[in-house]
Amino acid sequence: MTADGPMPPLDSRHYYEDEDRHGNVRRYFRQRIPGTAKYRKVRLREKPDTPEFLEEFAAARAGRPYLRKGEQPKAPPPPKVVERSLRWLIQKYYKESLEFRAYDEDTKSVRRNILKALCNEPVSDTDQREVGDLPCDIPEDKIIVLVKRKAETSINSANARLKAIRKLSEWAVAEKPPLMVRNVAKGIDLLKAPKTGGHHTWDVAEIEQYVERHPPGTKAYLALWLFLLFGQRISDVAKFGRQHIRKPEHIAAKLREIHAGRWLAFRQHKNRNRSPVDLVVPILAQLEDVLAVSKKAGVLGDLTFLETSFGKPFTVKGLGNWFETQCLAAKVPGRAHGLRKAGATLAAQNGATPHQLMAIFGWKTLAQAELYTKAVQQQLMAGGAMNLLVFTPGGQESNQ
């Protein structure tokens, strides 16, 4: 038997032997290629008149690779890289760009995936060549086509593609000698995504509904309060652990006057290499209670507060997916980033100034903080002025 069914007998019409200059017999499967005078030949190396030889012959006849018992199929060879092609330039970029090599592994992986997908795309519906085989100096109009093609599924993905091409071209133009004439991608504008308000901001009712489904002592309960009461991104919360905690005696005296308890010191994950932001924030009494309950219940990790069911740290994507599952179980629309927004909203409603919000959330400009303080100011002004919106039967009373 073969992988394709019963083993066919040896067909002598397709069997061919010859001798090399040392008198050794060489055996082949041979078949004429239809419409030509050429033959397809496959060398047969198993011992004749054995089941293995018949299996090897059958594999050659079926056009599939022959594998000995227990042998694993070989990985296909990587595509041949044509010099001066886009794929050739990208490979040099990975090896020789100091900026790319300085990226952290997550950023490198994302950039590689973007450029790999670009190279593997067909040029068009009528031209099945891969984009990676085109000359590396892709003209501006063709780059626009590639970006718009990606925008059919995601504006953000399209902009990420354009940014990747820009960085690649920027490096290629700056090389000595230049590998590209001009960075034409630099002059192409990023696509404007429709404003949707971003992630849903949790409200108090949704938080209470979540807690009803995930009570104290559960990992899901711990995650909720870590996101809300630290106010940080999921990429930071995924890494928070015992090593980030600062005891009161290790904190400056002035800071202890503000908060006598423990603090959390960390560098934000976002832009940590290009423009790092270091924060030291108090661990609120409410969160200390959550940590204590979680530790007693055995759901608080050590080097990361949140751990998988195997006792390992979450990846950022893994934590996001896991927390989404907890939200779906609680039938709430919010996700992890929405709790960061909820924290900013609560702080602003309780009187936090834009600069105080910047200190908590690590923002570098007032614009982001003022999104929340302006919203609260609108609510306060409307609350104080709504009584002026009065309808009086018979007309407005004169104030004179």
Short mmCIF file of C-alpha atoms in Angstrom, two decimals:
data_model
loop_
_atom_site.label_atom_id
_atom_site.label_comp_id
_atom_site.label_asym_id
_atom_site.label_seq_id
_atom_site.Cartn_x
_atom_site.Cartn_y
_atom_site.Cartn_z
CA MET A 1 0.00 0.00 0.00
CA THR A 2 1.03 3.62 -0.58
CA ALA A 3 -0.29 6.93 0.73
CA ASP A 4 -2.27 7.15 -2.51
CA GLY A 5 -3.81 3.65 -2.35
CA PRO A 6 -2.73 0.19 -3.61
CA MET A 7 0.85 0.10 -4.85
CA PRO A 8 0.93 -0.11 -8.67
CA PRO A 9 3.23 -2.69 -10.28
CA LEU A 10 6.49 -1.59 -11.84
CA ASP A 11 5.65 -0.20 -15.28
CA SER A 12 8.61 -1.07 -17.49
CA ARG A 13 7.68 1.68 -19.96
CA HIS A 14 8.75 4.23 -17.34
CA TYR A 15 11.73 2.33 -15.98
CA TYR A 16 15.18 3.20 -17.26
CA GLU A 17 18.74 2.09 -16.38
CA ASP A 18 22.18 3.26 -17.38
CA GLU A 19 25.75 2.87 -16.13
CA ASP A 20 28.11 5.51 -14.88
CA ARG A 21 31.80 5.55 -15.84
CA HIS A 22 32.61 3.24 -12.94
CA GLY A 23 30.17 0.59 -14.10
CA ASN A 24 27.57 1.33 -11.41
CA VAL A 25 23.95 0.83 -12.50
CA ARG A 26 21.74 3.88 -12.05
CA ARG A 27 17.98 3.45 -12.04
CA TYR A 28 15.34 6.03 -12.96
CA PHE A 29 11.65 6.60 -13.33
CA ARG A 30 11.25 8.25 -16.74
CA GLN A 31 8.15 9.77 -18.35
CA ARG A 32 7.74 11.93 -21.43
CA ILE A 33 6.46 15.44 -20.71
CA PRO A 34 3.25 15.80 -22.78
CA GLY A 35 3.60 17.94 -25.89
CA THR A 36 7.41 17.93 -25.78
CA ALA A 37 10.32 15.70 -26.65
CA LYS A 38 11.69 16.03 -23.10
CA TYR A 39 11.50 13.52 -20.25
CA ARG A 40 10.90 13.89 -16.52
CA LYS A 41 13.47 11.74 -14.73
CA VAL A 42 13.60 10.79 -11.04
CA ARG A 43 16.59 8.87 -9.66
CA LEU A 44 15.60 5.67 -7.80
CA ARG A 45 17.93 4.73 -4.97
CA GLU A 46 16.19 1.87 -3.14
CA LYS A 47 17.29 -1.73 -3.73
CA PRO A 48 15.43 -3.32 -6.70
CA ASP A 49 12.83 -6.05 -6.10
CA THR A 50 11.96 -4.73 -2.64
CA PRO A 51 8.72 -3.16 -1.36
CA GLU A 52 10.68 0.05 -0.75
CA PHE A 53 11.76 0.18 -4.39
CA LEU A 54 8.16 -0.24 -5.57
CA GLU A 55 7.05 2.49 -3.14
CA GLU A 56 9.77 4.83 -4.42
CA PHE A 57 8.73 4.12 -8.03
CA ALA A 58 5.05 4.73 -7.15
CA ALA A 59 5.93 8.05 -5.50
CA ALA A 60 7.85 9.16 -8.61
CA ARG A 61 4.94 8.15 -10.81
CA ALA A 62 2.48 10.13 -8.61
CA GLY A 63 4.77 13.17 -8.64
CA ARG A 64 5.19 13.26 -4.88
CA PRO A 65 8.38 13.11 -2.79
CA TYR A 66 9.42 9.68 -1.56
CA LEU A 67 9.85 9.36 2.20
CA ARG A 68 11.48 6.40 3.89
CA LYS A 69 9.71 4.97 6.91
CA GLY A 70 9.88 7.44 9.80
CA GLU A 71 11.39 10.18 7.61
CA GLN A 72 9.90 13.67 7.87
CA PRO A 73 9.21 15.77 4.76
CA LYS A 74 11.79 18.48 4.12
CA ALA A 75 10.72 22.09 4.39
CA PRO A 76 10.40 23.77 1.01
CA PRO A 77 13.44 25.87 0.12
CA PRO A 78 13.04 29.62 0.70
CA PRO A 79 12.07 31.60 -2.40
CA LYS A 80 15.00 32.67 -4.52
CA VAL A 81 15.74 36.30 -3.80
CA VAL A 82 16.40 38.43 -6.86
CA GLU A 83 19.01 41.15 -6.33
CA ARG A 84 17.57 44.70 -6.18
CA SER A 85 14.08 43.29 -5.58
CA LEU A 86 11.90 44.44 -2.68
CA ARG A 87 12.43 41.13 -0.89
CA TRP A 88 16.21 41.50 -1.31
CA LEU A 89 16.09 45.03 0.14
CA ILE A 90 14.00 43.92 3.12
CA GLN A 91 16.44 41.14 3.99
CA LYS A 92 19.32 43.64 3.95
CA TYR A 93 17.24 46.00 6.11
CA TYR A 94 16.78 43.29 8.78
CA LYS A 95 20.52 42.57 8.85
CA GLU A 96 22.05 46.02 8.40
CA SER A 97 19.65 48.64 9.76
CA LEU A 98 20.88 49.70 13.21
CA GLU A 99 17.48 51.20 13.99
CA PHE A 100 15.63 47.98 13.15
CA ARG A 101 18.10 45.88 15.13
CA ALA A 102 17.57 48.14 18.16
CA TYR A 103 13.82 47.52 18.19
CA ASP A 104 12.53 45.20 20.90
CA GLU A 105 11.45 41.74 19.77
CA ASP A 106 7.72 42.57 19.76
CA THR A 107 8.25 45.53 17.42
CA LYS A 108 10.56 43.50 15.18
CA SER A 109 7.98 40.72 14.93
CA VAL A 110 5.19 43.14 13.99
CA ARG A 111 7.35 44.87 11.36
CA ARG A 112 8.47 41.52 9.88
CA ASN A 113 4.89 40.28 9.62
CA ILE A 114 3.83 43.47 7.82
CA LEU A 115 6.65 43.30 5.28
CA LYS A 116 6.35 39.53 4.79
CA ALA A 117 2.64 39.83 4.00
CA LEU A 118 3.43 42.67 1.58
CA CYS A 119 6.07 40.60 -0.26
CA ASN A 120 3.78 37.57 -0.57
CA GLU A 121 0.86 39.46 -2.13
CA PRO A 122 0.19 39.09 -5.86
CA VAL A 123 0.88 42.22 -7.86
CA SER A 124 -2.73 42.30 -9.11
CA ASP A 125 -5.63 40.04 -10.07
CA THR A 126 -4.15 39.65 -13.55
CA ASP A 127 -0.47 39.59 -12.54
CA GLN A 128 0.28 36.74 -10.13
CA ARG A 129 3.89 37.73 -9.54
CA GLU A 130 4.63 38.46 -5.89
CA VAL A 131 5.18 42.07 -4.81
CA GLY A 132 8.45 40.99 -3.18
CA ASP A 133 9.88 40.11 -6.60
CA LEU A 134 9.32 43.61 -7.99
CA PRO A 135 12.20 46.13 -8.12
CA CYS A 136 12.71 47.78 -4.73
CA ASP A 137 12.16 51.27 -6.19
CA ILE A 138 8.36 50.88 -6.24
CA PRO A 139 6.81 54.06 -7.72
CA GLU A 140 4.51 56.24 -5.65
CA ASP A 141 1.31 55.32 -7.49
CA LYS A 142 1.97 51.59 -6.90
CA ILE A 143 2.60 52.16 -3.18
CA ILE A 144 -0.73 53.99 -2.96
CA VAL A 145 -2.43 50.98 -4.57
CA LEU A 146 -0.83 48.63 -2.02
CA VAL A 147 -1.90 50.85 0.88
CA LYS A 148 -5.48 51.23 -0.37
CA ARG A 149 -5.70 47.48 -0.92
CA LYS A 150 -4.92 46.94 2.77
CA ALA A 151 -7.39 49.67 3.75
CA GLU A 152 -10.23 47.53 2.40
CA THR A 153 -9.96 45.46 5.58
CA SER A 154 -8.41 47.93 8.06
CA ILE A 155 -7.39 51.59 7.96
CA ASN A 156 -4.96 51.04 10.84
CA SER A 157 -3.33 48.10 9.04
CA ALA A 158 -3.02 50.19 5.88
CA ASN A 159 -1.28 52.98 7.79
CA ALA A 160 1.01 50.44 9.50
CA ARG A 161 1.97 49.15 6.05
CA LEU A 162 2.76 52.66 4.81
CA LYS A 163 4.84 53.42 7.92
CA ALA A 164 6.82 50.20 7.41
CA ILE A 165 7.54 51.11 3.77
CA ARG A 166 8.56 54.64 4.84
CA LYS A 167 11.07 53.32 7.40
CA LEU A 168 12.47 50.79 4.94
CA SER A 169 12.86 53.48 2.26
CA GLU A 170 14.34 55.98 4.71
CA TRP A 171 17.10 53.50 5.58
CA ALA A 172 17.70 52.50 1.94
CA VAL A 173 18.11 56.13 0.80
CA ALA A 174 20.53 56.92 3.65
CA GLU A 175 22.82 53.96 2.93
CA LYS A 176 26.25 54.57 1.37
CA PRO A 177 25.94 54.06 -1.55
CA PRO A 178 22.14 54.57 -1.61
CA LEU A 179 20.04 51.48 -2.27
CA MET A 180 17.07 53.58 -3.39
CA VAL A 181 16.97 56.88 -5.24
CA ARG A 182 14.23 58.56 -3.22
CA ASN A 183 11.85 57.83 -0.34
CA VAL A 184 8.63 58.35 -2.30
CA ALA A 185 6.57 56.82 0.54
CA LYS A 186 7.44 59.83 2.73
CA GLY A 187 5.21 62.07 0.62
CA ILE A 188 2.16 59.78 0.86
CA ASP A 189 -0.32 60.86 3.53
CA LEU A 190 -1.60 58.43 6.11
CA LEU A 191 -5.26 57.52 5.71
CA LYS A 192 -7.71 59.18 8.07
CA ALA A 193 -9.76 56.69 10.01
CA PRO A 194 -13.37 57.60 10.86
CA LYS A 195 -13.69 58.87 14.42
CA THR A 196 -15.54 56.27 16.45
CA GLY A 197 -14.62 57.38 19.98
CA GLY A 198 -12.29 54.42 20.36
CA HIS A 199 -12.75 51.74 23.00
CA HIS A 200 -15.98 51.72 24.99
CA THR A 201 -15.58 53.50 28.35
CA TRP A 202 -16.95 51.45 31.23
CA ASP A 203 -19.61 52.98 33.45
CA VAL A 204 -20.34 52.21 37.11
CA ALA A 205 -23.23 49.87 36.30
CA GLU A 206 -21.02 47.77 34.01
CA ILE A 207 -18.30 47.52 36.65
CA GLU A 208 -20.87 46.34 39.21
CA GLN A 209 -22.29 43.83 36.72
CA TYR A 210 -18.80 42.46 36.07
CA VAL A 211 -18.08 42.11 39.81
CA GLU A 212 -21.38 40.28 40.31
CA ARG A 213 -20.22 37.68 37.77
CA HIS A 214 -16.57 37.67 38.98
CA PRO A 215 -16.56 38.16 42.78
CA PRO A 216 -13.56 38.84 45.07
CA GLY A 217 -11.04 36.03 45.15
CA THR A 218 -11.20 35.32 41.41
CA LYS A 219 -8.46 36.15 38.92
CA ALA A 220 -11.00 38.05 36.80
CA TYR A 221 -11.84 40.28 39.80
CA LEU A 222 -8.14 40.99 40.38
CA ALA A 223 -7.65 41.90 36.71
CA LEU A 224 -10.53 44.39 36.74
CA TRP A 225 -9.10 46.41 39.62
CA LEU A 226 -5.52 46.28 38.37
CA PHE A 227 -6.69 47.84 35.11
CA LEU A 228 -8.99 50.40 36.75
CA LEU A 229 -7.00 51.48 39.84
CA PHE A 230 -3.58 51.65 38.19
CA GLY A 231 -5.01 53.27 35.04
CA GLN A 232 -2.29 51.79 32.83
CA ARG A 233 -2.24 50.06 29.45
CA ILE A 234 -2.62 46.31 29.13
CA SER A 235 1.02 46.08 27.99
CA ASP A 236 2.06 47.44 31.41
CA VAL A 237 -0.43 45.56 33.59
CA ALA A 238 0.68 42.28 31.96
CA LYS A 239 4.16 42.84 33.43
CA PHE A 240 3.33 44.31 36.85
CA GLY A 241 4.56 42.18 39.73
CA ARG A 242 6.29 42.13 43.10
CA GLN A 243 9.50 43.60 41.67
CA HIS A 244 7.71 46.88 40.81
CA ILE A 245 6.49 47.52 44.37
CA ARG A 246 8.33 50.12 46.48
CA LYS A 247 7.95 49.94 50.26
CA PRO A 248 7.23 53.21 52.13
CA GLU A 249 10.75 53.35 53.59
CA HIS A 250 12.15 53.35 50.06
CA ILE A 251 10.05 56.36 49.03
CA ALA A 252 11.04 60.01 49.51
CA ALA A 253 9.71 61.62 52.68
CA LYS A 254 7.68 64.21 50.74
CA LEU A 255 5.94 61.43 48.84
CA ARG A 256 5.16 59.57 52.07
CA GLU A 257 3.35 62.69 53.30
CA ILE A 258 1.06 62.34 50.28
CA HIS A 259 0.66 58.56 50.48
CA ALA A 260 2.02 56.62 53.42
CA GLY A 261 1.55 53.19 51.85
CA ARG A 262 3.30 51.30 49.06
CA TRP A 263 4.02 52.66 45.58
CA LEU A 264 4.48 51.12 42.14
CA ALA A 265 7.52 52.14 40.04
CA PHE A 266 7.80 51.15 36.38
CA ARG A 267 8.68 52.24 32.85
CA GLN A 268 5.74 52.30 30.47
CA HIS A 269 5.97 49.67 27.76
CA LYS A 270 4.84 51.98 24.95
CA ASN A 271 7.74 53.93 23.38
CA ARG A 272 10.08 52.48 26.03
CA ASN A 273 13.03 52.57 23.62
CA ARG A 274 12.42 55.81 21.71
CA SER A 275 10.88 58.07 24.34
CA PRO A 276 10.64 56.28 27.70
CA VAL A 277 8.22 57.36 30.42
CA ASP A 278 9.04 56.35 34.02
CA LEU A 279 6.19 56.54 36.53
CA VAL A 280 5.90 56.10 40.29
CA VAL A 281 2.27 55.88 41.44
CA PRO A 282 0.63 55.10 44.80
CA ILE A 283 -1.03 51.74 45.38
CA LEU A 284 -4.42 52.85 46.67
CA ALA A 285 -5.89 51.35 49.84
CA GLN A 286 -8.77 49.93 47.79
CA LEU A 287 -6.31 48.11 45.53
CA GLU A 288 -4.27 46.89 48.52
CA ASP A 289 -7.47 45.20 49.78
CA VAL A 290 -7.93 43.54 46.37
CA LEU A 291 -4.31 42.30 46.39
CA ALA A 292 -4.72 40.90 49.90
CA VAL A 293 -7.95 39.06 49.04
CA SER A 294 -6.41 37.71 45.84
CA LYS A 295 -3.27 36.50 47.63
CA LYS A 296 -5.39 34.69 50.23
CA ALA A 297 -7.41 33.06 47.44
CA GLY A 298 -4.22 31.95 45.67
CA VAL A 299 -4.83 33.89 42.46
CA LEU A 300 -2.14 36.57 42.92
CA GLY A 301 1.06 35.85 41.04
CA ASP A 302 4.54 36.84 42.11
CA LEU A 303 6.71 38.33 39.35
CA THR A 304 3.49 39.08 37.50
CA PHE A 305 0.30 39.65 39.46
CA LEU A 306 -1.72 38.05 36.65
CA GLU A 307 -0.69 34.55 35.56
CA THR A 308 -2.07 31.99 33.16
CA SER A 309 -3.63 28.74 34.37
CA PHE A 310 -0.14 27.22 33.95
CA GLY A 311 1.42 29.73 36.37
CA LYS A 312 3.20 31.61 33.56
CA PRO A 313 3.09 35.33 32.74
CA PHE A 314 0.52 36.37 30.13
CA THR A 315 1.62 37.75 26.82
CA VAL A 316 -0.03 41.10 26.09
CA LYS A 317 -2.25 39.57 23.40
CA GLY A 318 -3.00 36.55 25.58
CA LEU A 319 -4.08 38.74 28.50
CA GLY A 320 -6.30 40.79 26.21
CA ASN A 321 -7.98 37.68 24.84
CA TRP A 322 -8.42 36.15 28.29
CA PHE A 323 -9.91 39.35 29.74
CA GLU A 324 -12.26 39.65 26.78
CA THR A 325 -13.57 36.17 27.64
CA GLN A 326 -14.24 37.32 31.23
CA CYS A 327 -16.11 40.37 29.91
CA LEU A 328 -18.23 38.23 27.61
CA ALA A 329 -19.06 35.93 30.54
CA ALA A 330 -20.21 38.99 32.51
CA LYS A 331 -22.14 40.28 29.45
CA VAL A 332 -20.49 43.70 29.54
CA PRO A 333 -19.33 45.53 26.39
CA GLY A 334 -16.11 46.93 27.85
CA ARG A 335 -12.56 45.63 27.43
CA ALA A 336 -9.21 46.29 29.16
CA HIS A 337 -8.43 49.66 27.52
CA GLY A 338 -11.95 50.87 28.32
CA LEU A 339 -11.09 50.56 32.01
CA ARG A 340 -8.12 52.91 31.53
CA LYS A 341 -10.53 55.39 29.98
CA ALA A 342 -12.97 54.82 32.84
CA GLY A 343 -10.20 55.56 35.34
CA ALA A 344 -9.37 58.83 33.61
CA THR A 345 -13.05 59.76 33.57
CA LEU A 346 -13.47 59.02 37.30
CA ALA A 347 -10.34 61.01 38.19
CA ALA A 348 -11.53 63.99 36.14
CA GLN A 349 -15.01 63.82 37.70
CA ASN A 350 -13.38 63.86 41.13
CA GLY A 351 -11.53 67.06 40.28
CA ALA A 352 -8.20 65.94 38.77
CA THR A 353 -6.52 68.65 36.69
CA PRO A 354 -5.05 67.94 33.22
CA HIS A 355 -1.52 67.93 34.65
CA GLN A 356 -2.54 65.50 37.39
CA LEU A 357 -4.04 63.19 34.77
CA MET A 358 -0.80 63.40 32.78
CA ALA A 359 1.13 62.31 35.88
CA ILE A 360 -1.17 59.34 36.51
CA PHE A 361 -1.52 58.03 32.96
CA GLY A 362 1.88 58.98 31.55
CA TRP A 363 0.59 61.30 28.79
CA LYS A 364 3.09 63.81 27.45
CA THR A 365 0.67 66.43 26.13
CA LEU A 366 -2.26 68.29 27.63
CA ALA A 367 -4.45 67.39 24.66
CA GLN A 368 -5.12 63.83 25.83
CA ALA A 369 -5.82 64.86 29.43
CA GLU A 370 -8.10 67.71 28.37
CA LEU A 371 -10.37 65.28 26.54
CA TYR A 372 -11.49 64.14 29.99
CA THR A 373 -11.42 67.41 31.91
CA LYS A 374 -13.37 69.24 29.18
CA ALA A 375 -16.01 66.52 29.21
CA VAL A 376 -16.39 66.94 32.97
CA GLN A 377 -16.52 70.74 32.67
CA GLN A 378 -19.32 70.38 30.13
CA GLN A 379 -21.25 68.16 32.54
CA LEU A 380 -20.77 70.59 35.44
CA MET A 381 -21.79 73.61 33.38
CA ALA A 382 -24.82 71.80 31.96
CA GLY A 383 -25.79 70.63 35.44
CA GLY A 384 -25.66 74.18 36.76
CA ALA A 385 -27.44 75.75 33.79
CA MET A 386 -30.09 73.16 32.93
CA ASN A 387 -32.60 74.80 35.26
CA LEU A 388 -32.53 77.79 32.90
CA LEU A 389 -34.08 75.64 30.19
CA VAL A 390 -37.67 76.20 31.36
CA PHE A 391 -40.88 76.46 29.43
CA THR A 392 -43.45 78.77 31.02
CA PRO A 393 -47.05 78.61 29.74
CA GLY A 394 -48.11 81.99 28.43
CA GLY A 395 -44.57 83.15 27.78
CA GLN A 396 -41.48 83.98 29.75
CA GLU A 397 -41.85 86.04 32.91
CA SER A 398 -40.16 89.40 32.80
CA ASN A 399 -37.17 89.82 35.12
CA GLN A 400 -37.96 93.55 35.40
#
